[in-house]
mmCIF file of C-alpha atoms in Angstrom:
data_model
loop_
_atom_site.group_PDB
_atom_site.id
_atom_site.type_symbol
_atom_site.label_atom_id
_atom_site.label_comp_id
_atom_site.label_asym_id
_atom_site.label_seq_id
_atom_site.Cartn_x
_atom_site.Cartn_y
_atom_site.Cartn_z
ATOM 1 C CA UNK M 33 53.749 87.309 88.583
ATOM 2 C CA UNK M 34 57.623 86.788 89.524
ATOM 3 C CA UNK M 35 59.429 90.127 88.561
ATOM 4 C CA UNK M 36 56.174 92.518 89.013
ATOM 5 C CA UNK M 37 54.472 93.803 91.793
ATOM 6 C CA UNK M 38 51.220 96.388 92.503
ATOM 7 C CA UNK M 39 51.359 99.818 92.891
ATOM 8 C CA UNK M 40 48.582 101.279 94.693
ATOM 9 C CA UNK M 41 46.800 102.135 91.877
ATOM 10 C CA UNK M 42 46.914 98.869 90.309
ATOM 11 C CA UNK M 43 49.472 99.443 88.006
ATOM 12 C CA UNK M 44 52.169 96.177 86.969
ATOM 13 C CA UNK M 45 55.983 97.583 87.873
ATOM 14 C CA UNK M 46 58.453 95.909 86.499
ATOM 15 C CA UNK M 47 61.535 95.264 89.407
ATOM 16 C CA UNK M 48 64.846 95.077 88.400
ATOM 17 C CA UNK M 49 66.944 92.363 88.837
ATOM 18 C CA UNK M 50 69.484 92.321 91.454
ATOM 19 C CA UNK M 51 72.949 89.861 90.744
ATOM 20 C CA UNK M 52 75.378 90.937 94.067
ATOM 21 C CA UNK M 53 78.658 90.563 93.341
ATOM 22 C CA UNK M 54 81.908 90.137 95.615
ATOM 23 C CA UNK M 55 85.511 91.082 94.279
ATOM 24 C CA UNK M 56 87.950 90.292 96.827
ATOM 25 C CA UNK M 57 91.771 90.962 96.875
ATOM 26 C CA UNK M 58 93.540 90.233 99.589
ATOM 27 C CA UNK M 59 96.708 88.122 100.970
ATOM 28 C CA UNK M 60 94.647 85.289 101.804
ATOM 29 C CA UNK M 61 91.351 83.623 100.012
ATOM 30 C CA UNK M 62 88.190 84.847 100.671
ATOM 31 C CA UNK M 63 86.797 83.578 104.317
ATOM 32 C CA UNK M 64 83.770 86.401 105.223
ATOM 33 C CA UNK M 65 80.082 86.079 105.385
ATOM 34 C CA UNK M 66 78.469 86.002 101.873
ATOM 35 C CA UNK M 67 74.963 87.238 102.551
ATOM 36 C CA UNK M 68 73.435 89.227 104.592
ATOM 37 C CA UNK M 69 71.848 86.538 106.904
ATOM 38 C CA UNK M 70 75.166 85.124 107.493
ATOM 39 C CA UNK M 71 76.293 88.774 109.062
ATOM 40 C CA UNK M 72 73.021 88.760 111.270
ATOM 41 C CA UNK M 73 73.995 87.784 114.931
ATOM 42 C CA UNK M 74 71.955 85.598 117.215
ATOM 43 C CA UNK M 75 71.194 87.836 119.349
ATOM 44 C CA UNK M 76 69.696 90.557 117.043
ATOM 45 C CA UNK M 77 68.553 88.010 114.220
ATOM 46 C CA UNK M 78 66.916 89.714 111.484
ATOM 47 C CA UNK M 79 66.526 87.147 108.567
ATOM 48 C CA UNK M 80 62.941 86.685 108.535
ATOM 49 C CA UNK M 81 63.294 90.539 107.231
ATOM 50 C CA UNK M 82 66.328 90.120 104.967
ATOM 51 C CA UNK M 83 67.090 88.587 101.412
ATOM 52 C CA UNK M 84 69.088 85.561 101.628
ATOM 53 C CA UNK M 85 70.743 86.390 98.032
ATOM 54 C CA UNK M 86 74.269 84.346 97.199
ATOM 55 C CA UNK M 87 76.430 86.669 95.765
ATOM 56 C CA UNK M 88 78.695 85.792 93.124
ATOM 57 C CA UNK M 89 82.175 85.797 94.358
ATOM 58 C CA UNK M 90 85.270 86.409 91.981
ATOM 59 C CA UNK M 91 88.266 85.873 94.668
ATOM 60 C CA UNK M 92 91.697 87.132 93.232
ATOM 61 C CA UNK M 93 93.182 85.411 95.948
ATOM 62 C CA UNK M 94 92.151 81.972 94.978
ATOM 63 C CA UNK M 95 92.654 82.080 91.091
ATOM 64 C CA UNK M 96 95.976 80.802 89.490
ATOM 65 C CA UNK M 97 97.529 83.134 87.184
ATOM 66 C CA UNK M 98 97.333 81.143 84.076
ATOM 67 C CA UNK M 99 93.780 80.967 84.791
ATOM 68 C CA UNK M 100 92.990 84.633 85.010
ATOM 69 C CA UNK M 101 90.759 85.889 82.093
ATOM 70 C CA UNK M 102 92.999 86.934 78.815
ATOM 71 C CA UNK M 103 91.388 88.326 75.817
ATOM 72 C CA UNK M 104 94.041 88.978 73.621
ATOM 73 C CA UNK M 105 92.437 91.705 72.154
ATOM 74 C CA UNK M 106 92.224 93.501 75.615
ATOM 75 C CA UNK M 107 95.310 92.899 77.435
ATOM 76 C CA UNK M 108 94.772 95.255 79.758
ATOM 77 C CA UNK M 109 92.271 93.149 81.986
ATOM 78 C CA UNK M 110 94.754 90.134 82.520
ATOM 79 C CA UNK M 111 98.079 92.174 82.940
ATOM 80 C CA UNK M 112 95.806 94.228 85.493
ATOM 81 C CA UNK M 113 95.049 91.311 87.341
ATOM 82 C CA UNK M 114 98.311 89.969 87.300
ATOM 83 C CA UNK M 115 99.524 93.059 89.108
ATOM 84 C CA UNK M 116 96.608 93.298 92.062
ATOM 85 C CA UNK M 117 97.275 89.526 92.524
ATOM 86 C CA UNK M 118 100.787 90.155 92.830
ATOM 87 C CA UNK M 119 100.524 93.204 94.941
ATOM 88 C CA UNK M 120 101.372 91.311 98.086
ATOM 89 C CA UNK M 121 103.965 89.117 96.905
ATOM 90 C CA UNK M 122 107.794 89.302 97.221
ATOM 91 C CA UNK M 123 108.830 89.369 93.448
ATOM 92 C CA UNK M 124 106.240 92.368 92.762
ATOM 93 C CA UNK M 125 109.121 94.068 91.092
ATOM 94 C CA UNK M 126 109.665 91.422 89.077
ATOM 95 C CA UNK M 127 106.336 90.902 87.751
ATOM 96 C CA UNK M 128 105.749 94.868 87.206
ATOM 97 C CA UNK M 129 108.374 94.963 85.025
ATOM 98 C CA UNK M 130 106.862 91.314 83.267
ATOM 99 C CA UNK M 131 103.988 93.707 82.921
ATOM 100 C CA UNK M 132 105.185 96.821 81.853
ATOM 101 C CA UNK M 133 107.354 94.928 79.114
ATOM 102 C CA UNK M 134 104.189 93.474 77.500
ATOM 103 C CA UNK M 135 102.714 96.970 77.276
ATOM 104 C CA UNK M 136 105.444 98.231 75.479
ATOM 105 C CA UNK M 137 103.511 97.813 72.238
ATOM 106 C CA UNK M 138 100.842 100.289 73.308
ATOM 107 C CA UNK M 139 102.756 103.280 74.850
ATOM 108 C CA UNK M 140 102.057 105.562 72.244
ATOM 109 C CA UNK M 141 98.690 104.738 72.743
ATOM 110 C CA UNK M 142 96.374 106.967 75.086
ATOM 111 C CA UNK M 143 95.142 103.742 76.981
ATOM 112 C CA UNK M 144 98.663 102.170 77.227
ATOM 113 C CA UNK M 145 99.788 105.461 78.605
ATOM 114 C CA UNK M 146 97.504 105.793 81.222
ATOM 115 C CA UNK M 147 97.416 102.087 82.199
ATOM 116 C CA UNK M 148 101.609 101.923 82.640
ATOM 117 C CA UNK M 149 101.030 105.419 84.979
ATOM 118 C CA UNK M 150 98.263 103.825 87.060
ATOM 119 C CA UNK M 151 100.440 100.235 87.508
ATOM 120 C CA UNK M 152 103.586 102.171 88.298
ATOM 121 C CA UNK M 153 101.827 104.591 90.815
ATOM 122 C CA UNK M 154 99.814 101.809 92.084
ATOM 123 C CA UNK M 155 102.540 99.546 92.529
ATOM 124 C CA UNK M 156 104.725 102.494 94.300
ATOM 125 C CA UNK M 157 102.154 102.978 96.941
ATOM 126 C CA UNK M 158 100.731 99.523 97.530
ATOM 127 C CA UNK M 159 103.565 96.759 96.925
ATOM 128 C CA UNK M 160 104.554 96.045 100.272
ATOM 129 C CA UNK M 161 107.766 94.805 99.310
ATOM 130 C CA UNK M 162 108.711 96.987 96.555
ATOM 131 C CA UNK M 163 111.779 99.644 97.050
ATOM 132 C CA UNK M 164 112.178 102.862 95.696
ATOM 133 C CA UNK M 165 115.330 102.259 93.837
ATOM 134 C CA UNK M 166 113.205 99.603 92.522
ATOM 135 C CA UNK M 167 110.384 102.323 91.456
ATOM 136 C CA UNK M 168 113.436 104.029 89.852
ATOM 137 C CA UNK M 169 114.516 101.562 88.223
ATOM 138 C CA UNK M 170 110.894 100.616 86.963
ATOM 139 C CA UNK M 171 110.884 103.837 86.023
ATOM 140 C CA UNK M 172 113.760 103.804 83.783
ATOM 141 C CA UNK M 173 112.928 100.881 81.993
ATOM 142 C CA UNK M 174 109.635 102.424 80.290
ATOM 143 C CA UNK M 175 110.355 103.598 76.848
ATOM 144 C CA UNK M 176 108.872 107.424 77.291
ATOM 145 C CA UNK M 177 111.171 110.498 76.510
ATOM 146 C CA UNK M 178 113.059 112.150 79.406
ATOM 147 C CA UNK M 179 110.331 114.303 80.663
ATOM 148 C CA UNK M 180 107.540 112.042 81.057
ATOM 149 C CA UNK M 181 110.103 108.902 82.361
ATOM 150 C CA UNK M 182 111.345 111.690 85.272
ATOM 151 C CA UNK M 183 107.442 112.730 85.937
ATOM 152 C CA UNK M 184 106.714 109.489 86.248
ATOM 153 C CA UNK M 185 109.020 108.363 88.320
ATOM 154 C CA UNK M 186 108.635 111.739 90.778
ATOM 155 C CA UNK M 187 105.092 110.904 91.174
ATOM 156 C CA UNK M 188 105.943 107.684 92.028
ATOM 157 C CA UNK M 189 108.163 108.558 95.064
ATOM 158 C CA UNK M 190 105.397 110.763 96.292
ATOM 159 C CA UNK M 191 102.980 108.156 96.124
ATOM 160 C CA UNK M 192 105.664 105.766 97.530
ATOM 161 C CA UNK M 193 106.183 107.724 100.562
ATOM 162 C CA UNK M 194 102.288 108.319 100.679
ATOM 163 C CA UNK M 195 102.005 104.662 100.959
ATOM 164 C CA UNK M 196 104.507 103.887 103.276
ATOM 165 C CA UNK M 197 102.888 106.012 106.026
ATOM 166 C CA UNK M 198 99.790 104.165 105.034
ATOM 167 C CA UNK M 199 101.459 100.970 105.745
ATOM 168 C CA UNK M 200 102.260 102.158 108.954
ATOM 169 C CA UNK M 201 98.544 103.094 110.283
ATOM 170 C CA UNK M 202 97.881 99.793 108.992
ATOM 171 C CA UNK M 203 100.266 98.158 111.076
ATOM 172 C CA UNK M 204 99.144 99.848 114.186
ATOM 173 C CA UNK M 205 95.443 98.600 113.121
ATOM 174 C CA UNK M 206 96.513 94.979 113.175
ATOM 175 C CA UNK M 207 98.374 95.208 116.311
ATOM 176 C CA UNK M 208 95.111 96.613 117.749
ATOM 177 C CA UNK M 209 93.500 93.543 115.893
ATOM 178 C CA UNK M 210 95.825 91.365 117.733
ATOM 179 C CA UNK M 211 94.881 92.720 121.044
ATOM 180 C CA UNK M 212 91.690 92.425 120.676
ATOM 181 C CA UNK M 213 91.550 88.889 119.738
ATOM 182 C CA UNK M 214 93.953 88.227 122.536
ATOM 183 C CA UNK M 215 91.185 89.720 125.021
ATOM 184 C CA UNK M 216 88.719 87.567 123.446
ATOM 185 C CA UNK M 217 90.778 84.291 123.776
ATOM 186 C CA UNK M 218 91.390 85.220 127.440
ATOM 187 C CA UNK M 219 87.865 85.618 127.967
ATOM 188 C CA UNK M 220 86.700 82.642 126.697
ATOM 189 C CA UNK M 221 89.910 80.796 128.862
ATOM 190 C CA UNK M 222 88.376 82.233 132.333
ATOM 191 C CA UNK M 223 84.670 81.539 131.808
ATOM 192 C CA UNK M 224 85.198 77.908 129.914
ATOM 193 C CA UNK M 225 88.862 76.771 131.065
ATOM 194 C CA UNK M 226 89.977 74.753 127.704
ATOM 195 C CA UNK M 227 89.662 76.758 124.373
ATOM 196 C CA UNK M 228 91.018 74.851 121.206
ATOM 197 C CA UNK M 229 93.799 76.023 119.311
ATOM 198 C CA UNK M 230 91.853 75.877 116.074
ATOM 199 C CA UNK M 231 89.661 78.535 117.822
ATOM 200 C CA UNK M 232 92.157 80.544 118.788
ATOM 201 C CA UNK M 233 93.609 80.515 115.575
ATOM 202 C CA UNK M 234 89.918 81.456 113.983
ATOM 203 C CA UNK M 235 89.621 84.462 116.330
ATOM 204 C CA UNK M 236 93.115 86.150 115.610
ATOM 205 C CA UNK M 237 92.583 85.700 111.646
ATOM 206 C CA UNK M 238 89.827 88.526 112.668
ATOM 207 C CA UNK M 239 90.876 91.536 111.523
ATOM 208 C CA UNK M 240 87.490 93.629 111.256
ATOM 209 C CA UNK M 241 87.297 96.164 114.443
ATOM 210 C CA UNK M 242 83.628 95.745 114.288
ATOM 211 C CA UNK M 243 83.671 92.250 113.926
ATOM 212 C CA UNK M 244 85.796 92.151 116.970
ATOM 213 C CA UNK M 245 84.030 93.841 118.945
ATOM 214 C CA UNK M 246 81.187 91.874 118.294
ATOM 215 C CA UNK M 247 82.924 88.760 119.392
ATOM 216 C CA UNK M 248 84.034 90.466 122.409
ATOM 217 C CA UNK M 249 80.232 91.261 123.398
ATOM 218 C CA UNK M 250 79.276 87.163 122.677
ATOM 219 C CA UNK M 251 82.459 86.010 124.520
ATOM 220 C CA UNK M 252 81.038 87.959 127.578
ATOM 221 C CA UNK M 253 77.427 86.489 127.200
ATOM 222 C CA UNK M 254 77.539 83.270 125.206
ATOM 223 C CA UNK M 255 76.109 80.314 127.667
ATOM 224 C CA UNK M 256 78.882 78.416 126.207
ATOM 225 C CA UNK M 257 81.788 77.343 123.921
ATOM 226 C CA UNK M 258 79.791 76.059 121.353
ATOM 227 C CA UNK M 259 77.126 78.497 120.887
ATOM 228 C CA UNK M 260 80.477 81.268 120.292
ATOM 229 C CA UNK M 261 81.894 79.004 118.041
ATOM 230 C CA UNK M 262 78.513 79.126 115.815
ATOM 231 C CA UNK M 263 78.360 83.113 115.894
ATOM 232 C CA UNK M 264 82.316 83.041 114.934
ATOM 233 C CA UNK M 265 81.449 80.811 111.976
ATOM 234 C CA UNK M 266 79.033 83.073 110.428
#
């Protein structure tokens, strides 16, 4: 019967369900394998052993903001998502302090207190284009006493700092993306001569090490374009 199986005495079990579930946040929508026999490679092709489940996917990236879930009764949840969706984004400041402004109502509260702390630090280490006389000025415009406004915003330049040098290793990731994906593309120019721009465009948008690598291996062995183009689609 579906949702039981044997043990070896016999006995029904009862299996639990399992729903898989993608969040993704990112600059750009959602473009990865969904299942696990999507991320199996030709060469090594284990399907026949794996589940081919469909996860759901909830992509940030591809949601408009006056579509994002709001339950008036828990703010919290959309005004969150505003923030991670606007992470990446230019006007960041802009929208923080959108945000913060509509939790004004709740700073005395426990949970309104510890959700303006956690978008203010979260914001000061992860807003790529966010400033810290920005953060200071954030800072300043949250209703607390002195103390806990010049706490916050001390934190915040800690974590601000913390995320710039962050940012950095990040950017020195990327470039070793690029290089990669440039080897790859000059690979598959020597051993096939004419390699689309579409391609090329595909590989660089790589930015998994592993994933590169992996390409790198099929560039060297793949009989031809066609058959890397498949293993680059998966």
């Amino acid at each position: 019967e579906e949702g039981k199986k044997k043990t070896r005495k016999g006995k029904d079990v009862k299996i639990p369900p399992v729903i898989p579930f993608i969040i993704h946040q990112g600059k750009r929508r959602f473009s990865a394998p969904r299942n696990l026999v999507d991320l199996s490679m030709d060469s090594l092709d284990a399907s026949p052993y794996l589940l081919n489940l469909s996860p759901i996917l909830f992509d940030l990236a591809s949601i408009k903001e006056d579509h994002l879930p709001n339950d008036e009764n828990y703010p919290a949840l959309n005004l969150g998502l505003k923030i991670m969706q606007g992470i990446f984004k230019k006007d960041i400041a802009y929208t923080t302090k959108e945000v913060l402004s509509k939790l004004e109502p709740y700073k005395d509260q426990q949970f309104g207190r510890d959700l303006i702390r956690t978008i203010l630090l979260y914001v000061a280490k992860n807003g790529q284009y966010i400033k810290k006389e920005e953060i200071h000025e954030i800072g300043n415009t949250i209703h607390f006493n002195k103390e806990d406004k010049m706490a916050f915003i001390s934190v915040a330049d800690k974590i601000y700092l913390e995320g710039k040098a962050e940012g950095i290793a990040e950017g020195i990731a990327e470039g070793e993306a690029r290089g990669e994906a440039k080897s790859i593309i000059s690979i598959l120019k020597k051993r096939f001569s004419e390699v689309s721009s579409d391609l090329c465009e595909a590989i660089r948008e790589k930015q998994d090490s592993i994933v590169l690598e992996s390409l790198l291996v099929v560039a060297l062995d793949c009989s031809s374009i066609e058959e890397f183009s498949k293993v680059l689609e998966k």
